[in-house]
PDB file of C-alpha atoms in Angstrom:
ATOM      1  CA  MET M   1       2.590   3.478 -15.398  1.00  0.00           C
ATOM      2  CA  ILE M   2       1.349   0.007 -14.498  1.00  0.00           C
ATOM      3  CA  GLU M   3       2.556  -1.256 -11.093  1.00  0.00           C
ATOM      4  CA  THR M   4       4.118  -4.421 -12.524  1.00  0.00           C
ATOM      5  CA  ASP M   5       6.027  -2.296 -15.033  1.00  0.00           C
ATOM      6  CA  LYS M   6       7.253  -0.053 -12.205  1.00  0.00           C
ATOM      7  CA  ILE M   7       8.529  -3.044 -10.260  1.00  0.00           C
ATOM      8  CA  LEU M   8      10.220  -4.614 -13.276  1.00  0.00           C
ATOM      9  CA  LEU M   9      11.765  -1.289 -14.284  1.00  0.00           C
ATOM     10  CA  ALA M  10      13.108  -0.731 -10.763  1.00  0.00           C
ATOM     11  CA  GLU M  11      14.601  -4.237 -10.667  1.00  0.00           C
ATOM     12  CA  LEU M  12      16.255  -3.852 -14.064  1.00  0.00           C
ATOM     13  CA  ILE M  13      17.677  -0.431 -13.218  1.00  0.00           C
ATOM     14  CA  ALA M  14      18.990  -1.746  -9.893  1.00  0.00           C
ATOM     15  CA  LEU M  15      20.719  -4.629 -11.687  1.00  0.00           C
ATOM     16  CA  LEU M  16      22.174  -2.242 -14.253  1.00  0.00           C
ATOM     17  CA  LEU M  17      23.503   0.100 -11.575  1.00  0.00           C
ATOM     18  CA  LYS M  18      24.880  -2.825  -9.555  1.00  0.00           C
ATOM     19  CA  ASP M  19      26.550  -4.821 -12.329  1.00  0.00           C
ATOM     20  CA  GLY M  20      27.074  -2.170 -15.007  1.00  0.00           C
ATOM     21  CA  GLU M  21      25.461  -4.356 -17.675  1.00  0.00           C
ATOM     22  CA  LEU M  22      22.482  -6.611 -18.235  1.00  0.00           C
ATOM     23  CA  PRO M  23      22.015  -9.965 -19.979  1.00  0.00           C
ATOM     24  CA  SER M  24      20.535  -9.507 -23.451  1.00  0.00           C
ATOM     25  CA  ASP M  25      17.016 -10.641 -22.502  1.00  0.00           C
ATOM     26  CA  LYS M  26      16.857  -8.222 -19.575  1.00  0.00           C
ATOM     27  CA  GLU M  27      18.394  -5.472 -21.705  1.00  0.00           C
ATOM     28  CA  ASN M  28      15.599  -5.951 -24.253  1.00  0.00           C
ATOM     29  CA  GLN M  29      12.995  -5.750 -21.479  1.00  0.00           C
ATOM     30  CA  LEU M  30      14.568  -2.517 -20.246  1.00  0.00           C
ATOM     31  CA  LYS M  31      14.619  -1.036 -23.765  1.00  0.00           C
ATOM     32  CA  ASN M  32      10.937  -1.871 -24.242  1.00  0.00           C
ATOM     33  CA  LEU M  33       9.985  -0.290 -20.921  1.00  0.00           C
ATOM     34  CA  LEU M  34      12.042   2.831 -21.638  1.00  0.00           C
ATOM     35  CA  GLN M  35      10.307   3.210 -25.009  1.00  0.00           C
ATOM     36  CA  LYS M  36       6.933   2.750 -23.350  1.00  0.00           C
ATOM     37  CA  TYR M  37       7.715   5.253 -20.555  1.00  0.00           C
ATOM     38  CA  PRO M  38       9.933   8.124 -21.795  1.00  0.00           C
ATOM     39  CA  SER M  39      10.019   9.772 -18.350  1.00  0.00           C
ATOM     40  CA  ALA M  40      11.771   6.672 -17.023  1.00  0.00           C
ATOM     41  CA  ARG M  41      14.492   7.167 -19.635  1.00  0.00           C
ATOM     42  CA  ASP M  42      15.205  10.661 -18.272  1.00  0.00           C
ATOM     43  CA  SER M  43      15.283   9.353 -14.714  1.00  0.00           C
ATOM     44  CA  LEU M  44      17.687   6.559 -15.663  1.00  0.00           C
ATOM     45  CA  SER M  45      19.967   8.989 -17.489  1.00  0.00           C
ATOM     46  CA  ARG M  46      20.167  11.171 -14.383  1.00  0.00           C
ATOM     47  CA  ARG M  47      20.894   8.178 -12.145  1.00  0.00           C
ATOM     48  CA  LEU M  48      23.613   6.849 -14.435  1.00  0.00           C
ATOM     49  CA  SER M  49      25.263  10.268 -14.655  1.00  0.00           C
ATOM     50  CA  GLN M  50      25.490  10.403 -10.867  1.00  0.00           C
ATOM     51  CA  THR M  51      27.875   7.533 -10.260  1.00  0.00           C
ATOM     52  CA  ASP M  52      28.392   8.258  -6.557  1.00  0.00           C
ATOM     53  CA  ILE M  53      26.071   6.177  -4.419  1.00  0.00           C
ATOM     54  CA  TYR M  54      25.446   7.424  -0.899  1.00  0.00           C
ATOM     55  CA  VAL M  55      24.935   4.821   1.811  1.00  0.00           C
ATOM     56  CA  PRO M  56      23.408   6.432   4.924  1.00  0.00           C
ATOM     57  CA  PHE M  57      25.218   4.093   7.323  1.00  0.00           C
ATOM     58  CA  ASP M  58      28.654   2.559   7.719  1.00  0.00           C
ATOM     59  CA  LEU M  59      28.567  -0.935   6.228  1.00  0.00           C
ATOM     60  CA  ARG M  60      31.633  -1.965   8.235  1.00  0.00           C
ATOM     61  CA  SER M  61      29.814  -1.550  11.551  1.00  0.00           C
ATOM     62  CA  THR M  62      26.469  -3.039  10.543  1.00  0.00           C
ATOM     63  CA  ASP M  63      25.537  -6.329  12.209  1.00  0.00           C
ATOM     64  CA  VAL M  64      24.105  -8.830   9.794  1.00  0.00           C
TER      65      VAL M  64
END
């Protein structure tokens, strides 16, 4: 997998997990990347099926 594709795929998946949906242009980019890299499709399916997100620290006590 090309590094730029990895970065773009990670960004799109992060947006999808954060917002639950993508704008149509980004959704098309994600579809193209998932067709190009079938292993990424399996990884995304696993991540979406695990809806619990573990944060290793307490956000309420984190100084920003």
